[in-house]
Amino acid sequence: MAISTFDTLLQKIETRNARAGVIGLGYVGLPLAMAVARSGFAVTGFDIDPSKMVALDARRSYIDAVSNEALAAEIEARRFQATTDFAGLAECDVIIICVPTPLTKHRDPDLSFIEATSRSIAGHLRPGQLVVLESTTYPGTTDDIVKVILEGTGLKSASDFFVGFSPEREDPGNQHYHTATIPKVVAGDGPEALSLMKAFYGAAVSTVVPVSSNATAEAVKLTENIFRSVNIALVNELKTVYAAMGIDVWEVIDAAKTKPFGYMPFYPGPGLGGHCIPIDPFYLTWKSREYELPTRFIELAGEINSAMPRYVVGKLAEALDIRAGKALSRSKVLVIGLAYKKNVADIRESPSLRLIEIIEERGGRADYHDPFVAEIPPTREYQALKGRRSAALTREAVSGYDAVLIATDHDSVDYAVLAKSATLIIDTRNVFNRLGLSADHVIKA
C-alpha cells in the first residue's frame, strides 16, 4: 500500500527528521528558527541580506531575543545554518515565511515580500512539503495569494503539498515569555494540513491552539493588535481631554486599575511603534472595503494614535514659549529613547523618528540619546536620519539643550541627572513621577 505524502511528512515531523526552512531572519524569523532547532529539527535560515549572514557566521546575534551563546550552540550542534541561496528550499520539508508586511504610502497593504517569497518557494516546490505563513496580514492572504502562487506549479494543496498559517506573537523585551512559551495559534488548508501544523509547532512550543481555517488564524492576529490600538487610542484621547481640564491622566489610570474587574489599564504615549499596532489594523480596514463595510472605529483609533507625535511637539513648543520665552525654531532638543519601547533596540515604526522629523520641520534641532541604539540605521521612511549617533548623557551635555523630551523610558537612563541638569523636560511616559523626581520643570505630555 502506497504511503501518502501526508503520512510521509507527518512521520518525518514526529521523528524530528524533517528539515525546516525559515525565510526572513529578523525579529520573528531568527527567534523562531532557534526555537525549532532547540526542539530537535535541523533548520536552514534564508535571508536576502548578506550582512545577516556575516553576523550569523561569526556567531553574532543581531536580535535581542537571541543571545550569541544560544545562536552558537545551535550552529555548533549543526541544527542551524543560514544562507542567501534559496535553492536550499528544495531540501526543506517545512518552509516558514517570516517576511515584512508593511503599508504603502497610502496605507494599503504591501504584500510584495510575501508574493516574491511565494514565487521563490514555487521555484523549488516539491511534493511532501508544508508551507507556512507567519507574516501578519489580512484574512484570505494565505489561501488567495500564497496557495494560488504555489499551485501555479501544477502541484495541488492538500494533496501534493500543504499550506498553513500561524501568526507570530513576538514581544521584544518581554522577560516572561519567549517564542517557545507563547501559545501558538495554528491553522491549515484542510484537516491534513492542520494535523501537520499541530505536529510541527507542538514539537517546538508549549501550547498549540488550533482554529478552523487560515482566514480565522489571520483574523486572530489582527484582532489582538486592533484591541491594543483602539485602547491605546482611547487613553491618548483621554490624555488630551483631561489635560485641558487640568487632570492628570496617569493618576486617573492608576486609580482606575485598582478595580478588580471590568477594567484593564492601557497607557498613553508619544505615538505607536513596532511593526504590529501602527500597521496591522489597516490591513483589516483595507480588506473590509471589499465587503463594503465601514471600519470607522479602527480607522479613528489609527488617526488618534498617528496624531500623537504632533500633539507632543505642540506641547513641547508651548512649554518652550511659556517657560523659556523661546521659539521651537530656535531651540535645541534632546530626545530620550529612539526605540519604540523600553529596554530594547527595536526602532521599527518608532514615534521617536517622527518626533525628530517634526521638530526639525518646525526649525528646531533634535539630537537623541538611546543606550540601545548607537546609530540610526537605514529606514524606509526616515532616510535623512540615517547615520545620526546617540548623544552623550552627561550633565554638561544635557545642560546645553533647551529641552529634553522623554519618548522612551529605558530603565538604564539616569533620570536623576536629567532632573538636575535639564532646563525643561517633556515627559510622555510619566517616568519622573514614577521615580519620585517630579518638579516644576517637568511637563507631562
CSV table of C-alpha atoms in Angstrom, one decimal:
chain,number,residue,atom,x,y,z
A,1,MET,CA,0.0,0.0,0.0
A,2,ALA,CA,1.5,3.3,-1.1
A,3,ILE,CA,2.3,5.8,1.7
A,4,SER,CA,0.8,9.2,1.1
A,5,THR,CA,2.7,12.5,1.1
A,6,PHE,CA,0.9,13.4,4.2
A,7,ASP,CA,1.9,10.2,6.1
A,8,THR,CA,5.5,10.6,5.0
A,9,LEU,CA,5.7,14.2,6.1
A,10,LEU,CA,3.9,13.6,9.4
A,11,GLN,CA,6.3,10.7,10.2
A,12,LYS,CA,9.3,13.0,9.4
A,13,ILE,CA,7.9,15.7,11.7
A,14,GLU,CA,7.1,13.3,14.6
A,15,THR,CA,10.6,11.7,14.4
A,16,ARG,CA,12.3,15.1,14.1
A,17,ASN,CA,13.8,14.0,10.7
A,18,ALA,CA,12.1,16.9,8.9
A,19,ARG,CA,14.3,19.9,7.9
A,20,ALA,CA,12.7,23.3,8.5
A,21,GLY,CA,13.4,26.4,6.4
A,22,VAL,CA,12.7,29.8,7.9
A,23,ILE,CA,12.6,32.7,5.3
A,24,GLY,CA,13.3,36.1,6.8
A,25,LEU,CA,15.7,36.1,9.8
A,26,GLY,CA,14.5,39.2,11.5
A,27,TYR,CA,12.7,39.8,14.8
A,28,VAL,CA,10.3,36.9,14.1
A,29,GLY,CA,12.3,34.5,12.0
A,30,LEU,CA,15.5,34.2,14.0
A,31,PRO,CA,13.9,33.5,17.4
A,32,LEU,CA,11.6,31.0,15.7
A,33,ALA,CA,14.5,29.3,13.9
A,34,MET,CA,16.2,28.9,17.3
A,35,ALA,CA,13.1,27.5,19.0
A,36,VAL,CA,12.6,25.0,16.2
A,37,ALA,CA,16.3,24.0,16.3
A,38,ARG,CA,16.2,23.5,20.0
A,39,SER,CA,13.3,21.2,19.7
A,40,GLY,CA,15.5,18.9,17.6
A,41,PHE,CA,14.8,19.8,14.0
A,42,ALA,CA,17.5,20.8,11.5
A,43,VAL,CA,16.9,24.3,10.4
A,44,THR,CA,18.1,26.4,7.5
A,45,GLY,CA,17.5,30.1,7.7
A,46,PHE,CA,17.1,32.1,4.5
A,47,ASP,CA,17.5,35.9,4.0
A,48,ILE,CA,18.4,38.2,1.2
A,49,ASP,CA,20.6,40.4,3.5
A,50,PRO,CA,24.3,39.4,3.2
A,51,SER,CA,25.1,41.4,6.3
A,52,LYS,CA,23.0,39.0,8.4
A,53,MET,CA,24.9,36.1,7.0
A,54,VAL,CA,28.2,37.7,8.1
A,55,ALA,CA,26.9,38.2,11.6
A,56,LEU,CA,25.5,34.7,11.9
A,57,ASP,CA,28.7,33.1,10.5
A,58,ALA,CA,30.5,35.0,13.3
A,59,ARG,CA,28.0,33.6,15.9
A,60,ARG,CA,26.8,37.1,16.5
A,61,SER,CA,23.1,37.7,17.0
A,62,TYR,CA,21.6,41.0,15.9
A,63,ILE,CA,18.3,40.2,17.7
A,64,ASP,CA,17.9,40.9,21.5
A,65,ALA,CA,15.7,37.8,21.9
A,66,VAL,CA,18.5,35.5,20.7
A,67,SER,CA,21.8,35.6,22.6
A,68,ASN,CA,25.2,35.0,21.0
A,69,GLU,CA,25.5,31.9,23.2
A,70,ALA,CA,22.2,30.4,22.1
A,71,LEU,CA,23.0,31.1,18.4
A,72,ALA,CA,26.4,29.5,18.7
A,73,ALA,CA,25.0,26.4,20.5
A,74,GLU,CA,22.6,25.6,17.6
A,75,ILE,CA,25.2,26.3,14.9
A,76,GLU,CA,27.8,24.1,16.6
A,77,ALA,CA,25.3,21.4,17.2
A,78,ARG,CA,24.7,21.5,13.4
A,79,ARG,CA,21.0,22.2,13.9
A,80,PHE,CA,21.1,25.7,12.4
A,81,GLN,CA,22.7,27.1,9.3
A,82,ALA,CA,21.9,30.3,7.2
A,83,THR,CA,22.2,31.2,3.6
A,84,THR,CA,21.2,33.7,0.9
A,85,ASP,CA,20.8,30.8,-1.6
A,86,PHE,CA,17.1,29.9,-1.9
A,87,ALA,CA,17.9,26.8,-3.8
A,88,GLY,CA,18.2,25.1,-0.4
A,89,LEU,CA,14.4,25.3,-0.1
A,90,ALA,CA,14.1,22.1,-2.1
A,91,GLU,CA,15.7,20.3,0.8
A,92,CYS,CA,13.3,21.6,3.4
A,93,ASP,CA,10.2,19.7,4.4
A,94,VAL,CA,8.6,22.6,6.3
A,95,ILE,CA,9.0,26.1,5.0
A,96,ILE,CA,8.0,29.1,7.2
A,97,ILE,CA,7.6,32.6,5.7
A,98,CYS,CA,8.5,35.4,8.2
A,99,VAL,CA,8.9,38.4,5.9
A,100,PRO,CA,7.7,42.0,6.4
A,101,THR,CA,4.2,43.2,5.6
A,102,PRO,CA,4.4,47.0,5.6
A,103,LEU,CA,1.9,49.6,4.3
A,104,THR,CA,2.2,51.7,1.2
A,105,LYS,CA,2.3,55.5,1.5
A,106,HIS,CA,-1.5,55.3,1.0
A,107,ARG,CA,-1.9,52.9,3.9
A,108,ASP,CA,-2.7,50.0,1.7
A,109,PRO,CA,-1.2,46.5,2.4
A,110,ASP,CA,2.2,45.9,0.7
A,111,LEU,CA,2.3,42.2,0.1
A,112,SER,CA,5.3,42.4,-2.3
A,113,PHE,CA,7.5,40.5,0.2
A,114,ILE,CA,5.0,37.7,0.6
A,115,GLU,CA,4.4,37.4,-3.1
A,116,ALA,CA,8.1,37.4,-4.0
A,117,THR,CA,8.9,34.8,-1.3
A,118,SER,CA,6.0,32.6,-2.5
A,119,ARG,CA,7.4,32.7,-6.0
A,120,SER,CA,10.8,31.8,-4.7
A,121,ILE,CA,9.3,28.8,-2.9
A,122,ALA,CA,7.3,27.8,-6.0
A,123,GLY,CA,10.6,27.6,-7.9
A,124,HIS,CA,11.7,24.8,-5.6
A,125,LEU,CA,8.4,23.3,-4.6
A,126,ARG,CA,8.1,19.5,-4.5
A,127,PRO,CA,5.5,17.0,-3.2
A,128,GLY,CA,5.6,16.4,0.6
A,129,GLN,CA,6.3,20.0,1.8
A,130,LEU,CA,4.4,22.1,4.3
A,131,VAL,CA,4.5,25.9,3.6
A,132,VAL,CA,3.5,28.1,6.5
A,133,LEU,CA,2.9,31.9,6.5
A,134,GLU,CA,3.6,33.7,9.8
A,135,SER,CA,3.6,37.3,8.5
A,136,THR,CA,0.7,39.4,9.7
A,137,THR,CA,-1.8,40.1,7.0
A,138,TYR,CA,-5.5,40.3,6.2
A,139,PRO,CA,-7.8,37.3,6.2
A,140,GLY,CA,-7.5,35.4,2.9
A,141,THR,CA,-3.9,36.1,2.1
A,142,THR,CA,-2.6,32.5,2.7
A,143,ASP,CA,-5.3,30.9,0.6
A,144,ASP,CA,-5.8,33.5,-2.0
A,145,ILE,CA,-2.1,34.5,-2.6
A,146,VAL,CA,0.4,32.1,-1.2
A,147,LYS,CA,-1.6,28.9,-2.1
A,148,VAL,CA,-2.5,30.2,-5.5
A,149,ILE,CA,1.1,31.1,-6.4
A,150,LEU,CA,2.3,27.7,-5.2
A,151,GLU,CA,-0.5,25.9,-7.2
A,152,GLY,CA,0.7,27.7,-10.3
A,153,THR,CA,3.4,25.0,-10.4
A,154,GLY,CA,0.8,22.3,-11.2
A,155,LEU,CA,1.0,20.8,-7.7
A,156,LYS,CA,-2.1,20.9,-5.5
A,157,SER,CA,-2.6,22.0,-2.0
A,158,ALA,CA,-3.9,19.4,0.5
A,159,SER,CA,-2.7,16.5,-1.7
A,160,ASP,CA,0.8,17.2,-3.1
A,161,PHE,CA,1.9,19.9,-0.6
A,162,PHE,CA,0.2,21.6,2.4
A,163,VAL,CA,-0.4,25.2,3.4
A,164,GLY,CA,-0.9,26.7,6.8
A,165,PHE,CA,-0.9,29.9,8.8
A,166,SER,CA,0.3,30.6,12.3
A,167,PRO,CA,0.5,34.3,13.4
A,168,GLU,CA,3.7,35.4,15.1
A,169,ARG,CA,3.4,36.7,18.6
A,170,GLU,CA,6.9,38.1,19.4
A,171,ASP,CA,7.1,40.7,22.0
A,172,PRO,CA,10.7,42.2,22.0
A,173,GLY,CA,12.0,42.8,25.5
A,174,ASN,CA,9.4,40.6,27.3
A,175,GLN,CA,11.2,38.8,30.1
A,176,HIS,CA,8.4,36.5,31.0
A,177,TYR,CA,7.5,34.9,27.6
A,178,HIS,CA,9.6,33.8,24.6
A,179,THR,CA,8.9,32.0,21.4
A,180,ALA,CA,8.6,28.5,22.8
A,181,THR,CA,6.3,29.5,25.8
A,182,ILE,CA,3.8,31.8,23.9
A,183,PRO,CA,0.7,29.8,22.9
A,184,LYS,CA,0.8,29.3,19.1
A,185,VAL,CA,-2.4,29.6,17.0
A,186,VAL,CA,-2.3,27.3,14.0
A,187,ALA,CA,-4.5,26.6,11.0
A,188,GLY,CA,-4.2,24.7,7.7
A,189,ASP,CA,-5.8,24.3,4.3
A,190,GLY,CA,-7.7,21.1,5.1
A,191,PRO,CA,-7.6,18.6,8.0
A,192,GLU,CA,-4.3,17.0,7.0
A,193,ALA,CA,-2.6,20.4,6.8
A,194,LEU,CA,-3.9,21.3,10.2
A,195,SER,CA,-2.6,17.9,11.6
A,196,LEU,CA,0.8,18.7,10.2
A,197,MET,CA,0.7,22.2,11.7
A,198,LYS,CA,-0.2,20.8,15.1
A,199,ALA,CA,2.5,18.2,15.0
A,200,PHE,CA,5.3,20.6,13.9
A,201,TYR,CA,4.5,23.5,16.2
A,202,GLY,CA,3.6,21.2,19.0
A,203,ALA,CA,7.2,19.9,18.9
A,204,ALA,CA,8.6,23.4,19.2
A,205,VAL,CA,6.2,25.4,21.5
A,206,SER,CA,4.5,24.6,24.8
A,207,THR,CA,0.9,25.2,23.7
A,208,VAL,CA,-0.8,24.9,20.3
A,209,VAL,CA,-4.2,26.5,19.7
A,210,PRO,CA,-5.8,25.1,16.5
A,211,VAL,CA,-8.5,27.1,14.7
A,212,SER,CA,-10.8,26.1,11.8
A,213,SER,CA,-9.2,28.0,8.9
A,214,ASN,CA,-6.3,30.0,7.7
A,215,ALA,CA,-8.5,33.1,7.5
A,216,THR,CA,-9.6,32.6,11.1
A,217,ALA,CA,-6.0,32.5,12.2
A,218,GLU,CA,-5.2,35.6,10.2
A,219,ALA,CA,-8.1,37.3,11.9
A,220,VAL,CA,-6.8,36.3,15.3
A,221,LYS,CA,-3.6,38.2,14.9
A,222,LEU,CA,-5.4,41.3,13.6
A,223,THR,CA,-7.9,41.2,16.5
A,224,GLU,CA,-5.1,41.1,19.1
A,225,ASN,CA,-3.4,44.2,17.6
A,226,ILE,CA,-6.6,46.1,16.9
A,227,PHE,CA,-7.6,45.6,20.5
A,228,ARG,CA,-4.4,47.2,21.7
A,229,SER,CA,-4.6,50.0,19.1
A,230,VAL,CA,-8.1,51.0,20.0
A,231,ASN,CA,-7.5,51.0,23.7
A,232,ILE,CA,-4.3,53.0,23.4
A,233,ALA,CA,-6.1,55.5,21.2
A,234,LEU,CA,-8.7,55.8,23.9
A,235,VAL,CA,-6.3,56.8,26.6
A,236,ASN,CA,-4.4,59.0,24.2
A,237,GLU,CA,-7.6,60.9,23.5
A,238,LEU,CA,-8.4,61.0,27.2
A,239,LYS,CA,-5.0,62.4,27.9
A,240,THR,CA,-5.7,65.4,25.7
A,241,VAL,CA,-9.1,66.0,27.1
A,242,TYR,CA,-8.1,65.6,30.8
A,243,ALA,CA,-5.0,67.8,30.2
A,244,ALA,CA,-7.3,70.6,29.1
A,245,MET,CA,-9.3,70.1,32.3
A,246,GLY,CA,-6.2,70.1,34.5
A,247,ILE,CA,-6.5,66.4,35.3
A,248,ASP,CA,-3.5,64.0,35.2
A,249,VAL,CA,-4.5,61.0,33.0
A,250,TRP,CA,-1.8,58.9,34.7
A,251,GLU,CA,-3.3,59.4,38.1
A,252,VAL,CA,-6.7,58.6,36.7
A,253,ILE,CA,-5.4,55.3,35.2
A,254,ASP,CA,-3.5,54.3,38.4
A,255,ALA,CA,-6.7,54.8,40.4
A,256,ALA,CA,-9.0,53.1,37.8
A,257,LYS,CA,-6.8,50.0,37.6
A,258,THR,CA,-7.4,49.2,41.3
A,259,LYS,CA,-10.9,48.0,40.2
A,260,PRO,CA,-10.5,44.2,40.3
A,261,PHE,CA,-12.9,43.5,37.4
A,262,GLY,CA,-14.2,45.2,34.2
A,263,TYR,CA,-11.0,47.3,33.6
A,264,MET,CA,-7.6,46.7,32.0
A,265,PRO,CA,-5.0,49.5,32.1
A,266,PHE,CA,-3.6,50.9,28.9
A,267,TYR,CA,-1.2,53.9,28.9
A,268,PRO,CA,-0.8,56.9,26.7
A,269,GLY,CA,2.4,57.8,24.9
A,270,PRO,CA,4.0,59.9,22.1
A,271,GLY,CA,2.7,57.6,19.4
A,272,LEU,CA,2.7,54.0,18.4
A,273,GLY,CA,5.7,51.9,17.4
A,274,GLY,CA,6.7,48.4,16.4
A,275,HIS,CA,5.6,46.5,13.4
A,276,CYS,CA,2.2,45.4,14.7
A,277,ILE,CA,0.0,48.1,16.2
A,278,PRO,CA,0.7,51.0,13.8
A,279,ILE,CA,0.3,48.8,10.7
A,280,ASP,CA,-1.8,45.7,11.2
A,281,PRO,CA,-5.2,47.4,11.8
A,282,PHE,CA,-5.1,49.0,8.4
A,283,TYR,CA,-4.8,45.5,6.8
A,284,LEU,CA,-8.4,44.8,8.0
A,285,THR,CA,-9.7,48.3,7.1
A,286,TRP,CA,-8.4,47.8,3.6
A,287,LYS,CA,-9.9,44.3,3.3
A,288,SER,CA,-13.3,45.4,4.7
A,289,ARG,CA,-13.7,47.7,1.7
A,290,GLU,CA,-14.1,44.6,-0.5
A,291,TYR,CA,-17.3,43.9,1.5
A,292,GLU,CA,-18.5,47.5,1.5
A,293,LEU,CA,-18.3,47.6,5.3
A,294,PRO,CA,-17.0,50.6,7.2
A,295,THR,CA,-14.4,50.3,9.9
A,296,ARG,CA,-14.8,53.7,11.4
A,297,PHE,CA,-13.8,52.7,14.9
A,298,ILE,CA,-10.5,51.2,13.8
A,299,GLU,CA,-9.7,54.0,11.4
A,300,LEU,CA,-10.4,56.6,14.1
A,301,ALA,CA,-8.1,54.9,16.5
A,302,GLY,CA,-5.4,54.9,13.9
A,303,GLU,CA,-5.9,58.7,13.3
A,304,ILE,CA,-5.7,59.5,17.0
A,305,ASN,CA,-2.5,57.4,17.5
A,306,SER,CA,-0.9,58.9,14.4
A,307,ALA,CA,-1.6,62.4,15.6
A,308,MET,CA,0.2,61.9,19.0
A,309,PRO,CA,3.7,62.9,17.8
A,310,ARG,CA,2.4,66.2,16.5
A,311,TYR,CA,0.5,66.7,19.7
A,312,VAL,CA,3.6,66.1,21.8
A,313,VAL,CA,5.7,68.5,19.8
A,314,GLY,CA,2.9,71.1,20.2
A,315,LYS,CA,3.2,70.7,24.0
A,316,LEU,CA,7.0,71.0,23.7
A,317,ALA,CA,6.7,74.2,21.7
A,318,GLU,CA,4.1,75.6,24.2
A,319,ALA,CA,6.3,74.8,27.1
A,320,LEU,CA,9.4,76.4,25.5
A,321,ASP,CA,7.4,79.5,24.8
A,322,ILE,CA,5.8,79.8,28.3
A,323,ARG,CA,8.7,78.6,30.4
A,324,ALA,CA,11.7,79.8,28.4
A,325,GLY,CA,10.4,82.5,26.2
A,326,LYS,CA,11.9,80.8,23.3
A,327,ALA,CA,10.5,79.5,20.0
A,328,LEU,CA,10.9,75.9,19.0
A,329,SER,CA,12.5,77.1,15.7
A,330,ARG,CA,15.5,78.5,17.8
A,331,SER,CA,15.7,75.6,20.2
A,332,LYS,CA,17.9,72.5,20.6
A,333,VAL,CA,16.1,69.4,21.9
A,334,LEU,CA,17.4,66.1,23.2
A,335,VAL,CA,15.0,63.2,22.6
A,336,ILE,CA,15.5,60.4,25.1
A,337,GLY,CA,14.8,57.0,23.5
A,338,LEU,CA,14.9,56.1,19.9
A,339,ALA,CA,13.5,52.6,20.3
A,340,TYR,CA,9.7,52.2,20.2
A,341,LYS,CA,9.6,50.6,23.6
A,342,LYS,CA,11.7,50.5,26.7
A,343,ASN,CA,14.8,48.3,27.1
A,344,VAL,CA,15.0,47.1,23.5
A,345,ALA,CA,16.9,48.2,20.4
A,346,ASP,CA,13.9,47.9,18.1
A,347,ILE,CA,13.2,51.2,16.2
A,348,ARG,CA,10.5,49.8,13.7
A,349,GLU,CA,7.9,52.5,13.3
A,350,SER,CA,9.2,54.3,16.3
A,351,PRO,CA,7.4,57.6,17.1
A,352,SER,CA,10.8,59.0,18.1
A,353,LEU,CA,11.8,59.2,14.5
A,354,ARG,CA,8.6,61.1,13.7
A,355,LEU,CA,9.2,63.4,16.7
A,356,ILE,CA,12.7,64.3,15.5
A,357,GLU,CA,11.3,64.9,12.0
A,358,ILE,CA,8.5,67.2,13.2
A,359,ILE,CA,10.9,69.2,15.5
A,360,GLU,CA,13.2,69.8,12.6
A,361,GLU,CA,10.4,70.6,10.2
A,362,ARG,CA,9.5,73.4,12.6
A,363,GLY,CA,13.0,74.7,12.5
A,364,GLY,CA,14.4,73.2,15.7
A,365,ARG,CA,17.4,71.0,16.1
A,366,ALA,CA,16.9,67.5,17.6
A,367,ASP,CA,19.5,65.0,18.9
A,368,TYR,CA,18.7,61.7,20.6
A,369,HIS,CA,20.1,59.5,23.3
A,370,ASP,CA,19.4,55.8,23.4
A,371,PRO,CA,21.6,53.3,25.3
A,372,PHE,CA,20.4,50.5,23.0
A,373,VAL,CA,20.7,52.4,19.6
A,374,ALA,CA,24.2,53.8,19.0
A,375,GLU,CA,23.4,54.9,15.4
A,376,ILE,CA,20.2,55.3,13.4
A,377,PRO,CA,20.2,52.6,10.8
A,378,PRO,CA,18.6,52.9,7.3
A,379,THR,CA,14.8,53.1,7.4
A,380,ARG,CA,12.3,53.3,4.6
A,381,GLU,CA,10.6,56.4,5.8
A,382,TYR,CA,13.3,58.4,7.5
A,383,GLN,CA,16.3,58.1,5.2
A,384,ALA,CA,17.5,61.6,6.1
A,385,LEU,CA,18.2,60.5,9.7
A,386,LYS,CA,20.4,57.6,8.8
A,387,GLY,CA,23.8,57.7,10.5
A,388,ARG,CA,23.0,60.0,13.3
A,389,ARG,CA,24.6,58.9,16.5
A,390,SER,CA,23.4,58.8,20.1
A,391,ALA,CA,24.4,61.9,22.1
A,392,ALA,CA,26.2,61.6,25.4
A,393,LEU,CA,24.1,61.9,28.5
A,394,THR,CA,26.4,63.9,30.8
A,395,ARG,CA,25.4,66.9,33.0
A,396,GLU,CA,27.3,69.2,30.7
A,397,ALA,CA,25.7,67.9,27.5
A,398,VAL,CA,22.2,67.9,29.0
A,399,SER,CA,22.5,71.5,30.2
A,400,GLY,CA,23.3,72.5,26.6
A,401,TYR,CA,19.8,71.7,25.4
A,402,ASP,CA,16.8,73.9,25.7
A,403,ALA,CA,14.5,70.9,26.4
A,404,VAL,CA,14.7,67.2,26.9
A,405,LEU,CA,11.8,65.1,25.5
A,406,ILE,CA,11.3,61.7,27.1
A,407,ALA,CA,9.9,59.5,24.3
A,408,THR,CA,11.0,56.0,25.5
A,409,ASP,CA,11.7,55.4,29.2
A,410,HIS,CA,14.6,53.0,29.2
A,411,ASP,CA,15.4,51.8,32.7
A,412,SER,CA,19.2,52.4,32.2
A,413,VAL,CA,18.8,56.1,31.6
A,414,ASP,CA,20.0,58.3,34.6
A,415,TYR,CA,16.8,60.3,35.1
A,416,ALA,CA,18.3,61.9,38.3
A,417,VAL,CA,21.0,63.5,36.1
A,418,LEU,CA,18.3,64.7,33.7
A,419,ALA,CA,16.2,66.1,36.5
A,420,LYS,CA,19.1,68.1,37.9
A,421,SER,CA,20.7,69.2,34.6
A,422,ALA,CA,17.9,69.8,32.1
A,423,THR,CA,16.2,73.2,31.9
A,424,LEU,CA,12.9,71.8,30.7
A,425,ILE,CA,11.7,68.2,30.5
A,426,ILE,CA,8.7,67.0,28.5
A,427,ASP,CA,7.7,63.6,29.8
A,428,THR,CA,5.4,61.4,27.7
A,429,ARG,CA,5.9,58.3,29.8
A,430,ASN,CA,5.3,59.6,33.4
A,431,VAL,CA,8.7,58.3,34.3
A,432,PHE,CA,9.7,61.2,36.5
A,433,ASN,CA,6.6,60.9,38.6
A,434,ARG,CA,7.1,57.1,38.9
A,435,LEU,CA,10.6,57.7,40.2
A,436,GLY,CA,9.7,60.4,42.6
A,437,LEU,CA,11.5,63.0,40.5
A,438,SER,CA,8.6,65.3,39.8
A,439,ALA,CA,9.5,69.0,39.6
A,440,ASP,CA,8.2,72.3,38.2
A,441,HIS,CA,10.3,72.0,35.1
A,442,VAL,CA,8.9,68.5,34.2
A,443,ILE,CA,5.9,68.8,32.0
A,444,LYS,CA,3.7,65.8,31.1
A,445,ALA,CA,2.6,65.4,27.5
